[in-house]
Amino acid sequence: SQTIHQWPATLVQPVGSPLSLECTVEGTSNPNLYWYRQAAGRGLQLLFYSIGIDQISSEVPQNLSASRPQDRQFILSSKKLLLSDSGFYLCACLLSVGRSNSPLHFGNGTRLTVT
Amino acid sequence: GNSVTQMEGPVTLSEEAFLTINCTYTATGYPSLFWYVQYPGEGLQLLLKATKADDKGSNKGFEATYRKETTSFHLEKGSVQVSDSAVYFCALNSGGYQKVTFGTGTKLQVIP
């Protein structure tokens, strides 16, 4: 079965500093990959999704970017963090692309606090 | 486009009470429906799913039935426990290069 690794688990960064969050997937190939953000007490906001290497779609215009340099690696980045970037970031993967009965599988998330 | 609407929380129940969390959806085609659970500080976990009309998904005492006529997928549990305290998300997946559509989540707090 697939496993999603996210790191770091928690991160405290000053405003204006860069960001790099990494997500890797084991146990599958060619998954769809997703980055979600969850603000405190709020629902899930889809930030980016990827259907393959170097194929990234952005859902929300912002100062974040995503890259997928390898099939099972998905990176979320920022050049300069804002206070509003604070939140809980979740990586997810979707197996069996094209089949509606496939559930999303989530990593354990990264808690980012921008100070 | 697709959308999922679930009841506002938080929901506070006493232990052993009956739970219902309402979820309705709009979607094209024949989506699959899911309930996810998020325990404090963790990612989301799949709780149950149903892939066609009248299917009943069940897991850990939770149940939900795919009702196409009312476009609903309400989550129920006959007797909740303190350990069920979490945020519950209803979601749908309509296939293709799909993006799963989530509801806003319902926080459940069960008190002893």
Tab-separated table of C-alpha atoms in Angstrom:
chain	number	residue	atom	x	y	z
A	1	SER	CA	0.000	0.000	0.000
A	2	GLN	CA	1.040	3.589	-0.526
A	3	THR	CA	2.655	5.783	2.109
A	4	ILE	CA	2.924	9.557	1.991
A	5	HIS	CA	5.806	11.229	3.779
A	6	GLN	CA	5.701	14.910	4.602
A	7	TRP	CA	8.350	16.943	6.341
A	8	PRO	CA	8.918	18.788	8.423
A	9	ALA	CA	6.020	18.149	10.782
A	10	THR	CA	6.189	21.647	12.234
A	11	LEU	CA	7.904	24.792	11.067
A	12	VAL	CA	8.188	28.322	12.412
A	13	GLN	CA	9.459	30.874	9.911
A	14	PRO	CA	9.765	34.670	9.940
A	15	VAL	CA	7.886	36.827	7.473
A	16	GLY	CA	9.852	37.262	4.267
A	17	SER	CA	11.804	34.028	4.596
A	18	PRO	CA	11.703	31.259	1.970
A	19	LEU	CA	9.788	28.010	2.308
A	20	SER	CA	10.237	24.485	1.048
A	21	LEU	CA	7.918	21.669	2.058
A	22	GLU	CA	8.497	18.235	0.638
A	23	CYS	CA	6.175	15.338	0.034
A	24	THR	CA	7.191	11.912	-1.218
A	25	VAL	CA	5.015	8.936	-2.022
A	26	GLU	CA	5.957	5.283	-1.723
A	27	GLY	CA	4.234	2.196	-2.987
A	28	THR	CA	2.685	3.552	-6.156
A	29	SER	CA	3.570	5.148	-9.457
A	30	ASN	CA	1.997	7.852	-11.626
A	31	PRO	CA	-0.277	9.214	-8.902
A	32	ASN	CA	-2.059	12.533	-9.013
A	33	LEU	CA	-0.576	14.690	-6.271
A	34	TYR	CA	-2.162	17.573	-4.381
A	35	TRP	CA	-1.257	20.313	-1.928
A	36	TYR	CA	-3.998	21.512	0.389
A	37	ARG	CA	-3.924	24.187	3.044
A	38	GLN	CA	-6.112	24.258	6.112
A	39	ALA	CA	-6.278	27.496	8.050
A	40	ALA	CA	-7.108	27.261	11.759
A	41	GLY	CA	-10.690	26.067	12.198
A	42	ARG	CA	-11.325	26.157	8.464
A	43	GLY	CA	-11.894	23.686	5.682
A	44	LEU	CA	-9.499	22.483	3.008
A	45	GLN	CA	-8.235	24.803	0.306
A	46	LEU	CA	-6.740	23.148	-2.763
A	47	LEU	CA	-3.539	24.969	-3.704
A	48	PHE	CA	-1.960	22.878	-6.462
A	49	TYR	CA	-2.402	19.570	-8.176
A	50	SER	CA	-0.181	17.615	-10.497
A	51	ILE	CA	-0.991	14.844	-12.965
A	52	GLY	CA	2.653	14.118	-13.825
A	53	ILE	CA	6.259	15.250	-13.708
A	54	ASP	CA	6.536	19.012	-14.291
A	55	GLN	CA	2.761	19.222	-14.807
A	56	ILE	CA	1.376	21.566	-12.173
A	57	SER	CA	-1.973	23.306	-11.994
A	58	SER	CA	-2.524	26.210	-9.630
A	59	GLU	CA	-5.901	26.702	-8.038
A	60	VAL	CA	-5.312	29.897	-6.103
A	61	PRO	CA	-3.106	32.843	-7.165
A	62	GLN	CA	-0.683	33.566	-4.341
A	63	ASN	CA	2.969	33.717	-3.464
A	64	LEU	CA	3.324	29.944	-3.323
A	65	SER	CA	4.556	27.649	-6.066
A	66	ALA	CA	4.806	23.901	-6.533
A	67	SER	CA	7.100	21.610	-8.427
A	68	ARG	CA	7.199	17.930	-9.233
A	69	PRO	CA	10.736	17.041	-10.251
A	70	GLN	CA	10.158	13.292	-9.908
A	71	ASP	CA	7.108	11.072	-10.247
A	72	ARG	CA	6.686	10.616	-6.506
A	73	GLN	CA	8.020	13.919	-5.214
A	74	PHE	CA	5.974	17.062	-4.793
A	75	ILE	CA	7.430	20.275	-3.378
A	76	LEU	CA	5.686	23.400	-2.146
A	77	SER	CA	7.774	26.571	-2.123
A	78	SER	CA	7.707	30.261	-1.459
A	79	LYS	CA	10.344	32.924	-1.980
A	80	LYS	CA	8.945	35.232	0.705
A	81	LEU	CA	6.455	34.071	3.304
A	82	LEU	CA	3.519	36.199	4.421
A	83	LEU	CA	1.708	36.040	7.752
A	84	SER	CA	-1.320	34.743	5.866
A	85	ASP	CA	0.657	31.686	4.765
A	86	SER	CA	0.355	30.224	8.250
A	87	GLY	CA	-1.660	27.032	8.326
A	88	PHE	CA	-1.651	23.269	8.121
A	89	TYR	CA	-0.344	22.003	4.786
A	90	LEU	CA	-1.417	18.600	3.577
A	91	CYS	CA	-0.058	16.566	0.718
A	92	ALA	CA	-2.341	13.987	-0.839
A	93	CYS	CA	-2.230	11.466	-3.624
A	94	LEU	CA	-4.875	9.864	-5.759
A	95	LEU	CA	-4.317	6.382	-7.094
A	96	SER	CA	-6.153	4.808	-9.989
A	97	VAL	CA	-6.552	8.090	-11.802
A	98	GLY	CA	-9.708	8.111	-13.884
A	99	ARG	CA	-11.687	5.950	-11.493
A	100	SER	CA	-14.129	7.906	-9.403
A	101	ASN	CA	-14.100	5.383	-6.554
A	102	SER	CA	-10.471	6.098	-5.680
A	103	PRO	CA	-10.079	7.951	-2.383
A	104	LEU	CA	-7.438	10.530	-1.651
A	105	HIS	CA	-4.649	9.456	0.674
A	106	PHE	CA	-3.159	12.121	2.909
A	107	GLY	CA	0.141	12.686	4.622
A	108	ASN	CA	0.304	13.771	8.249
A	109	GLY	CA	0.722	17.413	7.360
A	110	THR	CA	3.091	20.268	8.153
A	111	ARG	CA	2.079	22.916	10.664
A	112	LEU	CA	3.551	26.215	9.423
A	113	THR	CA	3.586	29.288	11.628
A	114	VAL	CA	4.817	32.521	10.084
A	115	THR	CA	5.873	35.060	12.700
B	1	GLY	CA	-19.427	22.503	-11.162
B	2	ASN	CA	-19.383	20.034	-8.315
B	3	SER	CA	-20.100	21.101	-4.765
B	4	VAL	CA	-20.574	19.563	-1.318
B	5	THR	CA	-22.549	21.141	1.504
B	6	GLN	CA	-22.369	19.818	5.032
B	7	MET	CA	-23.886	20.994	8.234
B	8	GLU	CA	-22.165	23.675	10.237
B	9	GLY	CA	-20.449	22.718	13.418
B	10	PRO	CA	-19.327	22.363	16.017
B	11	VAL	CA	-21.545	19.539	17.128
B	12	THR	CA	-21.358	18.640	20.799
B	13	LEU	CA	-22.819	15.354	21.994
B	14	SER	CA	-22.736	13.324	25.145
B	15	GLU	CA	-21.139	9.905	25.020
B	16	GLU	CA	-23.469	7.195	23.652
B	17	ALA	CA	-25.663	9.745	21.876
B	18	PHE	CA	-26.816	9.276	18.280
B	19	LEU	CA	-24.901	11.196	15.639
B	20	THR	CA	-26.057	12.559	12.305
B	21	ILE	CA	-23.951	14.873	10.165
B	22	ASN	CA	-25.782	16.011	7.064
B	23	CYS	CA	-24.135	16.153	3.665
B	24	THR	CA	-25.674	17.046	0.312
B	25	TYR	CA	-23.979	17.366	-3.028
B	26	THR	CA	-24.317	18.576	-6.592
B	27	ALA	CA	-22.358	16.853	-9.315
B	28	THR	CA	-22.421	15.869	-12.951
B	29	GLY	CA	-22.376	12.228	-13.843
B	30	TYR	CA	-22.147	9.511	-11.227
B	31	PRO	CA	-19.740	10.500	-8.491
B	32	SER	CA	-18.393	8.409	-5.671
B	33	LEU	CA	-18.968	9.797	-2.199
B	34	PHE	CA	-16.645	9.741	0.791
B	35	TRP	CA	-16.427	10.622	4.434
B	36	TYR	CA	-13.021	11.512	5.829
B	37	VAL	CA	-12.079	12.009	9.462
B	38	GLN	CA	-9.344	14.271	10.806
B	39	TYR	CA	-8.157	13.772	14.364
B	40	PRO	CA	-6.407	16.710	16.056
B	41	GLY	CA	-3.006	17.462	14.559
B	42	GLU	CA	-3.258	14.768	11.895
B	43	GLY	CA	-4.014	14.436	8.215
B	44	LEU	CA	-7.312	13.174	6.868
B	45	GLN	CA	-8.167	9.483	6.861
B	46	LEU	CA	-10.770	7.787	4.757
B	47	LEU	CA	-13.646	6.729	6.993
B	48	LEU	CA	-16.014	5.195	4.465
B	49	LYS	CA	-17.154	5.452	0.883
B	50	ALA	CA	-19.993	4.564	-1.462
B	51	THR	CA	-19.631	4.338	-5.197
B	52	LYS	CA	-23.180	4.103	-6.533
B	53	ALA	CA	-26.747	4.909	-5.640
B	54	ASP	CA	-28.176	3.038	-2.624
B	55	ASP	CA	-24.738	1.789	-1.593
B	56	LYS	CA	-24.085	1.937	2.130
B	57	GLY	CA	-20.576	2.596	3.327
B	58	SER	CA	-19.685	1.579	6.855
B	59	ASN	CA	-16.665	1.543	9.140
B	60	LYS	CA	-16.021	1.740	12.900
B	61	GLY	CA	-19.753	1.921	13.603
B	62	PHE	CA	-20.291	4.813	11.200
B	63	GLU	CA	-22.637	4.460	8.239
B	64	ALA	CA	-23.703	6.562	5.282
B	65	THR	CA	-26.056	5.723	2.414
B	66	TYR	CA	-25.709	7.160	-1.082
B	67	ARG	CA	-29.125	8.682	-1.831
B	68	LYS	CA	-29.266	9.821	-5.432
B	69	GLU	CA	-32.886	10.992	-5.231
B	70	THR	CA	-32.063	13.453	-2.461
B	71	THR	CA	-28.396	13.932	-3.456
B	72	SER	CA	-27.370	13.194	0.109
B	73	PHE	CA	-24.786	11.157	1.998
B	74	HIS	CA	-25.514	11.710	5.675
B	75	LEU	CA	-23.117	10.260	8.234
B	76	GLU	CA	-24.622	8.390	11.196
B	77	LYS	CA	-23.442	6.540	14.257
B	78	GLY	CA	-25.703	4.980	16.828
B	79	SER	CA	-23.540	5.560	19.902
B	80	VAL	CA	-20.632	7.973	19.820
B	81	GLN	CA	-17.557	7.737	22.003
B	82	VAL	CA	-15.157	10.369	23.265
B	83	SER	CA	-12.584	8.965	20.838
B	84	ASP	CA	-14.850	9.970	17.917
B	85	SER	CA	-14.116	13.639	18.602
B	86	ALA	CA	-12.666	14.912	15.343
B	87	VAL	CA	-13.482	16.911	12.231
B	88	TYR	CA	-15.509	15.074	9.593
B	89	PHE	CA	-15.379	15.944	5.901
B	90	CYS	CA	-17.817	14.871	3.219
B	91	ALA	CA	-16.350	14.664	-0.287
B	92	LEU	CA	-17.099	13.540	-3.824
B	93	ASN	CA	-15.024	12.336	-6.743
B	94	SER	CA	-16.522	12.364	-10.211
B	95	GLY	CA	-13.614	10.748	-12.057
B	96	GLY	CA	-11.309	11.840	-14.830
B	97	TYR	CA	-8.300	14.013	-13.980
B	98	GLN	CA	-10.343	14.718	-10.977
B	99	LYS	CA	-10.078	17.086	-8.146
B	100	VAL	CA	-11.902	15.773	-5.150
B	101	THR	CA	-14.520	18.226	-3.909
B	102	PHE	CA	-14.722	18.622	-0.125
B	103	GLY	CA	-17.295	20.073	2.192
B	104	THR	CA	-16.174	22.581	4.796
B	105	GLY	CA	-15.918	20.014	7.579
B	106	THR	CA	-17.939	19.488	10.759
B	107	LYS	CA	-16.226	19.424	14.110
B	108	LEU	CA	-17.607	16.854	16.515
B	109	GLN	CA	-16.936	17.007	20.222
B	110	VAL	CA	-18.094	14.134	22.402
B	111	ILE	CA	-18.156	14.776	26.132
B	112	PRO	CA	-18.134	12.036	28.784
